[in-house]
Short mmCIF file of C-alpha atoms in Angstrom, two decimals:
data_model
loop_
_atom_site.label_atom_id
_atom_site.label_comp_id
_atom_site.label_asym_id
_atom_site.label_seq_id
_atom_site.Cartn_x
_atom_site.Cartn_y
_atom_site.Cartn_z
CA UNK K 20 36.29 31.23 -63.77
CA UNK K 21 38.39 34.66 -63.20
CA UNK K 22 37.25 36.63 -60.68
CA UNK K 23 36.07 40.17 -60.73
CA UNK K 24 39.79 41.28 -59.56
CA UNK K 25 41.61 39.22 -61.90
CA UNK K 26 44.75 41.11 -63.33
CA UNK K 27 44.97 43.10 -60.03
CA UNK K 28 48.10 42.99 -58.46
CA UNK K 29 48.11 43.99 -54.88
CA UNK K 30 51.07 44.43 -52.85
CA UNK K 31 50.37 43.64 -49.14
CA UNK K 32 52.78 45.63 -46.29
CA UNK K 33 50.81 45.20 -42.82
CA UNK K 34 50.05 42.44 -40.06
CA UNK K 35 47.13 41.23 -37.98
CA UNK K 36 43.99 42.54 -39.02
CA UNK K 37 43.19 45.99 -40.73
CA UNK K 38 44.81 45.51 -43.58
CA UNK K 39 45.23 41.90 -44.32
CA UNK K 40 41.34 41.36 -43.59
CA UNK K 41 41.17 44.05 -47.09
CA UNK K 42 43.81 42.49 -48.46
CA UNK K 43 41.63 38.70 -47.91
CA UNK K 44 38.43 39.93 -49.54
CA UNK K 45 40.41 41.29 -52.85
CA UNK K 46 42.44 37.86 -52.76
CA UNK K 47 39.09 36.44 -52.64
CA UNK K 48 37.82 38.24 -55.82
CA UNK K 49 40.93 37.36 -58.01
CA UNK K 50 43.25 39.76 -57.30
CA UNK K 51 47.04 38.50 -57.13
CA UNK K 52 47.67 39.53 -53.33
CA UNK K 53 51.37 39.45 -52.54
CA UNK K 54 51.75 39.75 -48.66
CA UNK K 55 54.94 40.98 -47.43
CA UNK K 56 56.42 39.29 -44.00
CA UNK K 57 59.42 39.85 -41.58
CA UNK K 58 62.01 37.06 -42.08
CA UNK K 59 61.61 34.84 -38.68
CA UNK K 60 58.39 34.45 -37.13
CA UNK K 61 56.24 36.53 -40.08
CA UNK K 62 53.08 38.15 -38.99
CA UNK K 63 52.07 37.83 -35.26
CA UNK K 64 48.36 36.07 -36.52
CA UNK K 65 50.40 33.23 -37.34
CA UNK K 66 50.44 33.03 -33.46
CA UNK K 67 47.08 34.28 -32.49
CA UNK K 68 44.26 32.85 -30.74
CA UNK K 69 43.63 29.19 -31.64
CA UNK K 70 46.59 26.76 -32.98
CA UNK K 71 46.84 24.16 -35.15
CA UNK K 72 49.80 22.25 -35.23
CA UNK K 73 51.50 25.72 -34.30
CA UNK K 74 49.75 28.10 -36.76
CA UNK K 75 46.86 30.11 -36.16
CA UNK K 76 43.14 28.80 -37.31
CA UNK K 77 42.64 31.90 -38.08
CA UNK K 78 45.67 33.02 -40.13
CA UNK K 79 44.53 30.28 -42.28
CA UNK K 80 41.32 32.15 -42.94
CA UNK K 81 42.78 35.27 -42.76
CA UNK K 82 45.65 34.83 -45.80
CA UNK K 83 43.72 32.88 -47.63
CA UNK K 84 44.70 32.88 -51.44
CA UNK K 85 47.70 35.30 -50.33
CA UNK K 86 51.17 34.44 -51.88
CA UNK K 87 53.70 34.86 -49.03
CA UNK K 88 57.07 36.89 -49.20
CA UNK K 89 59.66 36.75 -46.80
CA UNK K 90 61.75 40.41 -47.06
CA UNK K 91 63.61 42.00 -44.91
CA UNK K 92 62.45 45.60 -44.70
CA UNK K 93 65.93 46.43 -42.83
CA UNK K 94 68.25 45.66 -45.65
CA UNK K 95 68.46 47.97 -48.84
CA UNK K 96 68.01 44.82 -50.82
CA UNK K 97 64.93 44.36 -49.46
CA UNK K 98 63.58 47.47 -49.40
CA UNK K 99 64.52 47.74 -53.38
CA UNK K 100 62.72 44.31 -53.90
CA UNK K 101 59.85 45.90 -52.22
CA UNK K 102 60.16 48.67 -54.86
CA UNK K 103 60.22 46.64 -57.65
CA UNK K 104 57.04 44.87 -56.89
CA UNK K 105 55.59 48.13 -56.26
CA UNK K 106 56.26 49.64 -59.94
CA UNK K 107 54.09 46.50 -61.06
CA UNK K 108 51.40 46.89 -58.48
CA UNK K 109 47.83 48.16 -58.50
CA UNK K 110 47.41 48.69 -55.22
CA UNK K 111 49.27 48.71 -51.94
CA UNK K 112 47.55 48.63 -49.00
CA UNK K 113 49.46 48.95 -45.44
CA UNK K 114 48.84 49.54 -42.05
CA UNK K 115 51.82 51.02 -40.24
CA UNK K 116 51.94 53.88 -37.86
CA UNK K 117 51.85 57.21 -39.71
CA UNK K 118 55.39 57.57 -40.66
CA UNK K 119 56.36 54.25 -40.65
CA UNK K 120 56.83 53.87 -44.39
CA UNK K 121 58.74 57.01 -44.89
CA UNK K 122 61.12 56.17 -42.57
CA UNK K 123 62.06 53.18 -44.51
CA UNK K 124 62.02 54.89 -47.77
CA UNK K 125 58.55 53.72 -48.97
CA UNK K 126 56.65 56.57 -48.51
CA UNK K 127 54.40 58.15 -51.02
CA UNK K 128 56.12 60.24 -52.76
CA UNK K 129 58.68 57.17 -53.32
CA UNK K 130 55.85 54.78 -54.64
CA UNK K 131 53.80 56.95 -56.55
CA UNK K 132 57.33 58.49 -58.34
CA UNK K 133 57.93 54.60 -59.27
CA UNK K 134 54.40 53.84 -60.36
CA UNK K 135 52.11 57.00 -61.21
CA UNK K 136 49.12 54.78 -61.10
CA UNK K 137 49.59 53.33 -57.96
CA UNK K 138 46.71 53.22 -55.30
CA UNK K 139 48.33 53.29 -51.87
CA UNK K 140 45.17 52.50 -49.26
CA UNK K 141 47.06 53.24 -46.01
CA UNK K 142 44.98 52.37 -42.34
CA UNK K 143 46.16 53.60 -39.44
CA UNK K 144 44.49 54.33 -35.92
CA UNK K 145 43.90 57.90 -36.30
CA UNK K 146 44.74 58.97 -39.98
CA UNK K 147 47.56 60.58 -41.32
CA UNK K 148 46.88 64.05 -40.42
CA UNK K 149 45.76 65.58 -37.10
CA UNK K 150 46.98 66.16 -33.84
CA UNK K 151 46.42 62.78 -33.12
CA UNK K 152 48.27 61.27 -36.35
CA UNK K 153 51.43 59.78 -34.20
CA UNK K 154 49.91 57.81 -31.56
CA UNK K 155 49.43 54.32 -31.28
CA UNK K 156 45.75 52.94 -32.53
CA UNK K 157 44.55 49.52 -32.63
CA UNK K 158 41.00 48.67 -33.06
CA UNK K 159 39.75 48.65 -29.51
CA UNK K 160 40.63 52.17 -29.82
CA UNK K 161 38.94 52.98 -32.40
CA UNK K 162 35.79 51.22 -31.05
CA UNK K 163 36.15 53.28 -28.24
CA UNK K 164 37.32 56.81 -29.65
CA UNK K 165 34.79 56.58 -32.82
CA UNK K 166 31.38 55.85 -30.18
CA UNK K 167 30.49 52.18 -30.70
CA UNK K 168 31.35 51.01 -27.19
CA UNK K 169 29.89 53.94 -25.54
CA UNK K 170 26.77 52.49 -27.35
CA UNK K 171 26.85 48.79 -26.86
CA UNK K 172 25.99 46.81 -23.52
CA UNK K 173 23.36 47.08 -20.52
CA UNK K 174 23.00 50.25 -19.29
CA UNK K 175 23.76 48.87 -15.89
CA UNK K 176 27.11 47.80 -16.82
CA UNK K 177 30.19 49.58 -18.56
CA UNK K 178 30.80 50.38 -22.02
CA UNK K 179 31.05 46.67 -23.53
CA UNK K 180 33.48 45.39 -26.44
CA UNK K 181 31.63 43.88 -30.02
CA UNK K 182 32.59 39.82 -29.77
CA UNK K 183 34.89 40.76 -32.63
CA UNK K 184 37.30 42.90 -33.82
CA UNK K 185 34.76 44.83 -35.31
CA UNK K 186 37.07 48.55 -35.62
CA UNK K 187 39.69 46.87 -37.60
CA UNK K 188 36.63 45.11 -40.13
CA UNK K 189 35.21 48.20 -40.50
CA UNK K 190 38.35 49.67 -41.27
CA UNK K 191 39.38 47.32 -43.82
CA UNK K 192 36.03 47.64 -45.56
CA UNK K 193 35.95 51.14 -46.10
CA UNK K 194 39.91 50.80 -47.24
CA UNK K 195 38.67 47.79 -49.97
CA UNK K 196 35.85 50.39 -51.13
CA UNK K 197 38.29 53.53 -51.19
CA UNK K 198 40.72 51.14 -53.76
CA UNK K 199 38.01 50.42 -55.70
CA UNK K 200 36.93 53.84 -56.37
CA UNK K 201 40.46 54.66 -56.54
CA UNK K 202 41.15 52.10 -59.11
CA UNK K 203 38.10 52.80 -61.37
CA UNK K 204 39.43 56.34 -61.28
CA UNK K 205 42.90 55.03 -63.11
CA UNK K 206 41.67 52.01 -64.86
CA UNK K 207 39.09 54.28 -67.19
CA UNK K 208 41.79 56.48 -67.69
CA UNK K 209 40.28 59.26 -65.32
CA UNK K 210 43.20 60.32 -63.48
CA UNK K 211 46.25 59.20 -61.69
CA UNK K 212 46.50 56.79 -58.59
CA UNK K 213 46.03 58.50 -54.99
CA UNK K 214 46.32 57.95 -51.63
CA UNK K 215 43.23 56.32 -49.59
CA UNK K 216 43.62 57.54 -46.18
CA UNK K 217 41.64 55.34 -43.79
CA UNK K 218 41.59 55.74 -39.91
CA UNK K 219 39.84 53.40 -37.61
CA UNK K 220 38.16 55.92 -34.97
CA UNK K 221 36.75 57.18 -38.37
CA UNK K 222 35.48 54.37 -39.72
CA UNK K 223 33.41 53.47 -36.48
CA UNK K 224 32.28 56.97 -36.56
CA UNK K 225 30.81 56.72 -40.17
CA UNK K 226 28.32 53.41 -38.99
CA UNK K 227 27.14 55.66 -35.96
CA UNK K 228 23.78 56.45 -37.79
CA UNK K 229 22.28 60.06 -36.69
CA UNK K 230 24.43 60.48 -33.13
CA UNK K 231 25.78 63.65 -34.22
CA UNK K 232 22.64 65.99 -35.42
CA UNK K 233 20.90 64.12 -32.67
CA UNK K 234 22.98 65.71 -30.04
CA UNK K 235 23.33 68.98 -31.97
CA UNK K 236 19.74 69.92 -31.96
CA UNK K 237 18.03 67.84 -29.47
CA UNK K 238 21.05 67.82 -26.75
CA UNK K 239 20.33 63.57 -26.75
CA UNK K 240 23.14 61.50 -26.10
CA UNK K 241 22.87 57.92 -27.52
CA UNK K 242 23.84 55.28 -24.57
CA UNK K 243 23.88 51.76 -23.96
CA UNK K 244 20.24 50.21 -24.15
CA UNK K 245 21.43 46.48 -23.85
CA UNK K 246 19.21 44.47 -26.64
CA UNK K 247 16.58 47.47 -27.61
CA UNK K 248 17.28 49.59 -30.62
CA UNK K 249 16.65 52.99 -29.20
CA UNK K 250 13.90 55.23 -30.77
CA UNK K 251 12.85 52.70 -33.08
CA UNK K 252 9.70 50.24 -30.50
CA UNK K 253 9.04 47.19 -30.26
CA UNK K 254 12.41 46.07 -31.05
CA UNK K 255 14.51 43.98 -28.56
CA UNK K 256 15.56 40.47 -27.45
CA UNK K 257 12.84 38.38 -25.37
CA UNK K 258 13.27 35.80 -22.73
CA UNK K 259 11.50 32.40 -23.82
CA UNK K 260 10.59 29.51 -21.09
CA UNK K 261 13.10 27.92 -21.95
CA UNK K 262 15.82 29.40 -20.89
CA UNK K 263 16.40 31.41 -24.37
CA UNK K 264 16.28 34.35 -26.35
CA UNK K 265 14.69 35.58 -29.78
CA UNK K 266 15.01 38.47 -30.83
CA UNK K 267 11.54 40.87 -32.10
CA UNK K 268 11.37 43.46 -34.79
CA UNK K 269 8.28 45.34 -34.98
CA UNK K 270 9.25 48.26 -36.17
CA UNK K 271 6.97 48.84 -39.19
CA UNK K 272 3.42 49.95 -38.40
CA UNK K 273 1.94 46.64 -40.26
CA UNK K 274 4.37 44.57 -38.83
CA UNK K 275 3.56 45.97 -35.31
CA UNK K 276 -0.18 45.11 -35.52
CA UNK K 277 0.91 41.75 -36.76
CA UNK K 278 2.51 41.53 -33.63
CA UNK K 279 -0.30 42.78 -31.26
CA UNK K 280 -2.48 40.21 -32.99
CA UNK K 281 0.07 36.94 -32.58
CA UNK K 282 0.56 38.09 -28.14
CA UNK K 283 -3.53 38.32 -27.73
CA UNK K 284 -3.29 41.89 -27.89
CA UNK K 285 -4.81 43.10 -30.85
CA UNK K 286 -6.71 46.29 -28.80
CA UNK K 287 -3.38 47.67 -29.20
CA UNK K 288 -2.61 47.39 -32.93
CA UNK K 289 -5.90 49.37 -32.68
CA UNK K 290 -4.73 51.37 -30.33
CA UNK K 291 -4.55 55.47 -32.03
CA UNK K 292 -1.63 56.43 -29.56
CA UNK K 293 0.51 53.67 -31.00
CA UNK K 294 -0.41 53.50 -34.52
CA UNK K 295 3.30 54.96 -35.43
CA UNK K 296 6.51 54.91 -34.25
CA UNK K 297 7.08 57.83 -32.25
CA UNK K 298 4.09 57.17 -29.96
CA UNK K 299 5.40 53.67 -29.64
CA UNK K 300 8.79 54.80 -28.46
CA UNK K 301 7.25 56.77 -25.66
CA UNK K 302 5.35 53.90 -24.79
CA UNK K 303 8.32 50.90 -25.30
CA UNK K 304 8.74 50.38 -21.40
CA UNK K 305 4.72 48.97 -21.85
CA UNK K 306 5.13 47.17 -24.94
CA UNK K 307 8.30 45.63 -24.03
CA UNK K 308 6.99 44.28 -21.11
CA UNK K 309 4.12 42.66 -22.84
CA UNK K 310 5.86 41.29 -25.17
CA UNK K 311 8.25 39.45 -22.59
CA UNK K 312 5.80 38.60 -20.83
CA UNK K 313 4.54 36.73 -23.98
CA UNK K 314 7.59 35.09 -24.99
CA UNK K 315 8.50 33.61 -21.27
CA UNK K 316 5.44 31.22 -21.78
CA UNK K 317 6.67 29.54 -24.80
CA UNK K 318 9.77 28.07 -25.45
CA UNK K 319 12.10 29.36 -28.61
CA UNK K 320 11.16 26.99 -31.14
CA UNK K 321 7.25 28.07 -30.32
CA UNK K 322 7.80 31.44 -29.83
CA UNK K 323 9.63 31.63 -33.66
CA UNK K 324 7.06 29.66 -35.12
CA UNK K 325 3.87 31.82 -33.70
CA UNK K 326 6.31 35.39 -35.43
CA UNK K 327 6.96 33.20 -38.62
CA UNK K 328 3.25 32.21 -39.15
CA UNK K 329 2.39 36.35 -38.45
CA UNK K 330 5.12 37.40 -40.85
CA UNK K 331 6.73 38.63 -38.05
CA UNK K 332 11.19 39.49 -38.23
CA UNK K 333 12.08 37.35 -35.21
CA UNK K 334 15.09 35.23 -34.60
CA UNK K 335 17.25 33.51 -32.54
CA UNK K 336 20.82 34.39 -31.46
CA UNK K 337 23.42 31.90 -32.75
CA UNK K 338 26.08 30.56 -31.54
CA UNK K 339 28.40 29.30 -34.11
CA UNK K 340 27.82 25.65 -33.54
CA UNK K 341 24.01 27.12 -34.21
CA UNK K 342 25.30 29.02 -37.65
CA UNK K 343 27.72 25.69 -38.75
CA UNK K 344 24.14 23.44 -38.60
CA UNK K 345 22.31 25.71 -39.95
CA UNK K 346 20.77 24.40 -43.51
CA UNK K 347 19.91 28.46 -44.83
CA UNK K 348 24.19 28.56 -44.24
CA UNK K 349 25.40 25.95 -45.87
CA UNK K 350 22.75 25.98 -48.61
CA UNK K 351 24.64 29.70 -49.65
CA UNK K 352 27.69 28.54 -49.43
CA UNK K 353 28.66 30.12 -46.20
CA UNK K 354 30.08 27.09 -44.71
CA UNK K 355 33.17 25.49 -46.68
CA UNK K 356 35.31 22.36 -46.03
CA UNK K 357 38.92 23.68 -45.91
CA UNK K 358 42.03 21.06 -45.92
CA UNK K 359 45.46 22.30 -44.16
CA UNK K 360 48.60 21.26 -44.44
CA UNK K 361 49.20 17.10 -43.48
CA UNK K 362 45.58 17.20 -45.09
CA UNK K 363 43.17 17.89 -41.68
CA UNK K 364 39.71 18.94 -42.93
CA UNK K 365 38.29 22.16 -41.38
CA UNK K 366 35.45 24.18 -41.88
CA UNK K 367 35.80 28.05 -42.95
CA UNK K 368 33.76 30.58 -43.44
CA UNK K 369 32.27 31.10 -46.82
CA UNK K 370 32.63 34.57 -49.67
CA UNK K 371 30.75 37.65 -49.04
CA UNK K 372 29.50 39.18 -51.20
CA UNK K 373 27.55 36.67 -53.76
CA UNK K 374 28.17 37.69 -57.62
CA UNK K 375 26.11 36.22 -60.09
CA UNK K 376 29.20 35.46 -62.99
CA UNK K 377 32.11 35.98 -61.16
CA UNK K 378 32.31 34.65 -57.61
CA UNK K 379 34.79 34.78 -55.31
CA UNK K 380 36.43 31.60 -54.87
CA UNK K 381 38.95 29.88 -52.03
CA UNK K 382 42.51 28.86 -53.97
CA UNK K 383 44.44 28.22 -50.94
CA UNK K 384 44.84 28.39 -47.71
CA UNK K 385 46.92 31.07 -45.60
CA UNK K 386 50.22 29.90 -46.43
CA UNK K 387 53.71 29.24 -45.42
CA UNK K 388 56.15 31.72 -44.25
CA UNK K 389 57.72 32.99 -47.69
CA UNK K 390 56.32 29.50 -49.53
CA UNK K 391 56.30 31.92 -52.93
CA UNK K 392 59.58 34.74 -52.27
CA UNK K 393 61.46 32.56 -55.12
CA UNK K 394 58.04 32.14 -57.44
CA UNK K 395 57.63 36.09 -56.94
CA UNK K 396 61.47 37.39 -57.36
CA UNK K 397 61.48 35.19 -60.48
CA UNK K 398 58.43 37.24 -61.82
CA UNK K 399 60.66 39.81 -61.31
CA UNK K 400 63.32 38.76 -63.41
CA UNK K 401 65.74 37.46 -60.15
CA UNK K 402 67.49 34.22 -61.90
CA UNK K 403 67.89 32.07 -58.77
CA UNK K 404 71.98 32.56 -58.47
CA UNK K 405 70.85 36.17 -57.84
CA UNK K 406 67.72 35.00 -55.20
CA UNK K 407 70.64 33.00 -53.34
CA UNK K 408 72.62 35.64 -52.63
CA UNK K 409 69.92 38.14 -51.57
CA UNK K 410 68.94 35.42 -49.12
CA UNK K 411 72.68 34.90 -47.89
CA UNK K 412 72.83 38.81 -47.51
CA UNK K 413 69.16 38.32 -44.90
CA UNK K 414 67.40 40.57 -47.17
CA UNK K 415 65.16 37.58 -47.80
CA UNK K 416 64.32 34.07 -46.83
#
C-alpha cells in the first residue's frame, strides 16, 4: 500500500534532530527521503546516546526508511551532485546555521533557480532574519529562549529541562506542516515553491497557550507549578500509599462533582463557590489537599479504579517499561518488533498519526553510511565508471 507521500522526493541536508526527526515522519508516510552525510563518520546520532554494536539505538529509529548518501559538501563534485538531486526534489529540508548553505553555494536563490517548485523548509535556532539570526541555537535553547523551561518544574527548584528533546520535535513538526502547506500550494498548481522558515525559540513559543495577553493585561507571569496545571483546579498529580503517583483531571464542572462524590466529599460538588472553574482556582490549595489526602490511603491500582468507575480522567505516569507492557499500546500498533543488522530483534516505537487507507509503514531501518550513494547517482544517470571516479576524487564514498 503507497503511502500518503508516495512520489515525494525529499532531499535531506541536516544532522541530529530538527530536521531528520521531519525528515523521519515524511519517510514514514512514503515519501522517498534521501539523507545527505559527510564522508567518514556521517551524522553525529550515529554516535549518540545508546549503542548497538557501535551505532546508535536511536539513529536506527531516527533514519528509519531514509536512503543514505555519502557526499562530500567540500568538493565541487559534490556540491553539483547535491544540485542535481535538488532539480528532482520536492522538498529540501535542512538545518544549518543561517548562512551555512550559501556559503557552499546551495542557498536559495541557487535551488529555487534549479527547481522553481522546490520547497526548501530550513530550521535553525533563531530564524533567518533578526538580530539574533547568526548565533548558535540548539534545542535547549530554544526551550529556554521560547518559555517552556521557565514553565516546567517545582517552584522550589530551577527552571527544569522536558525528559526529551522536546524544542527540536516541536521544531520539526511545525517544519513537516509548513512543507505540506507549501507543497499543496505547488502541487494544485497554486503557485511556486517557497521557503519555510522555521526557528526553534519560535516554535516553543507558539505551544505557550495564553502567556502573552496574560501578562499584557493582567501583569501575570506564568511560573513553574510542578504537577498542577495553573488556572485550570483540580488538576495535578497525587501521592498514592503506595509509594506512587496518578495523575487527576477535574477540570470540567461535571467531572469535578464526579470527583467530590468518589473522595466522600460530595458537600462540595454542591458547594455554590466552587460550582465553576474560576472559584475553584482560588480555592485549589483546599481541594488539592483533599484530594491528596484521598489518594495517600489507597494504593495506585485502587485509586485508578475508584476515578475509572466515576468517569473520572486519571492516570498513571509511565515509565517506558510501563508503556512497552501496556496492552492499549501494542493493541494500536505503537509498539513494533524491529530487526537490525546481524538480525537482533528490537522493539521501536510505532507511526503517528493513524490514517485510515494509507498508513505509514516501517521499510527499513536507519541505514548504513552511504549503503544507497551508487543506487541514487545511478537514478541520476551516473554509469558506475563515472561513480568511481567521483569517489576516487573524495567527493563521495
Amino acid at each position: 500500500m503507497s503511502g500518503p507521500l508516495s512520489g515525494i522526493r525529499v532531499l535531506e541536508l541536516g544532522q541530529l534532530i530538527a530536521a531528520p526527526f521531519a525528515t523521519r515522519l515524511m519517510a514514514e508516510f512514503g515519501a522517498e527521503v534521501i539523507k545527505v552525510e559527510p564522508p567518514g563518520e556521517g551524522d553525529p546520532l550515529r554516535k549518540w546516546r545508546k549503542m548497538h554494536e557501535g551505532t546508535s539505538l536511536w539513529w536506527y529509529l531516527q533514519s528509519r526508511n531514509k536512503k543514505s548518501i555519502a557526499v562530500n559538501l567540500k568538493s565541487p563534485e559534490g556540491l553539483d551532485v547535491v544540485k542535481q538531486l535538488a532539480q528532482s526534489a520536492d522538498v529540501v529540508v535542512e538545518n544549518f546555521r543561517p548562512g551555512g548553505l550559501e556559503k557552499l553555494g546551495l542557498g536559495w536563490d541557487v535551488l529555487s533557480s534549479l527547481n522553481p517548485n522546490l520547497v526548501m523548509v530550513r530550521i535553525s535556532g533563531y530564524g533567518q532574519t533578526g538580530p539574533y539570526r547568526d548565533r548558535p541555537g540548539f534545542g535547549a535553547i530554544g526551550e529556554s529562549m521560547g518559555g517552556i523551561r521557565f514553565t516546567t518544574g517545582s517552584p522550589e527548584a530551577p527552571p527544569a529541562r522536558v525528559g526529551v528533546s522536546i524544542g527540536d520535535t516541536l521544531a520539526s513538526l511545525h517544519g513537516v506542516i509548513g512543507a505540506l502547506m507549501a507543497l499543496l500550494r505547488v502541487k494544485t498548481g497554486q503557485g511556486a515553491g517557497q521557503v519555510i522558515d522555521v526557528s526553534l525559540v519560535e516554535s516553543v513559543f507558539n505551544v505557550m497557550e495564553s502567556l502573552v495577553p496574560e501578562y499584557d493585561l493582567l501583569g501575570e507571569v506564568r511560573t513553574r507549578t510542578g504537577g498542577a496545571l495553573p488556572g485550570i483546579t483540580p488538576s495535578n498529580t497525587y501521592p498514592t500509599r503506595d509509594g506512587g503517583y496518578v495523575v487527576i483531571a477535574g477540570n470540567s464542572d461535571p467531572i469535578f462533582r464526579r470527583l467530590m462524590a468518589v473522595i466522600g466529599r460530595p458537600d462540595l460538588a454542591e458547594d455554590p463557590a466552587l460550582r465553576n472553574n474560576d472559584g475553584r482556582s482560588q480555592q485549589s490549595v483546599m481541594l488539592d489537599g483533599l484530594i491528596a489526602a484521598w489518594s495517600k490511603t489507597r494504593t495506585v491500582e485502587e485509586a485508578l479504579a475508584a476515578l475509572d468507575a466515576a468517569d473520572v480522567p486519571a492516570g498513571r505516569i509511565y515509565s517506558v517499561a510501563d508503556i512497552v507492557a501496556d496492552p492499549h499500546y501494542q493493541a494500536r500498533d505503537m509498539i513494533l518488533q524491529a530487526e537490525l543488522p546481524g538480525g537482533t530483534q528490537v522493539k521501536m516505537p510505532g507511526i503517528v498519526p493513524k490514517l485510515s487507507d494509507t498508513p505509514g509503514e516501517v521499510r527499513w531501518q536507519g541505514p548504513a553510511l552511504g549503503a544507497h550513494t551508487d543506487a541514487v547517482l545511478g537514478e541520476l544517470g551516473l554509469d558506475p565508471d563515472r561513480i568511481a571516479a567521483l569517489r576516487e576524487k573524495g567527493a563521495v564514498a
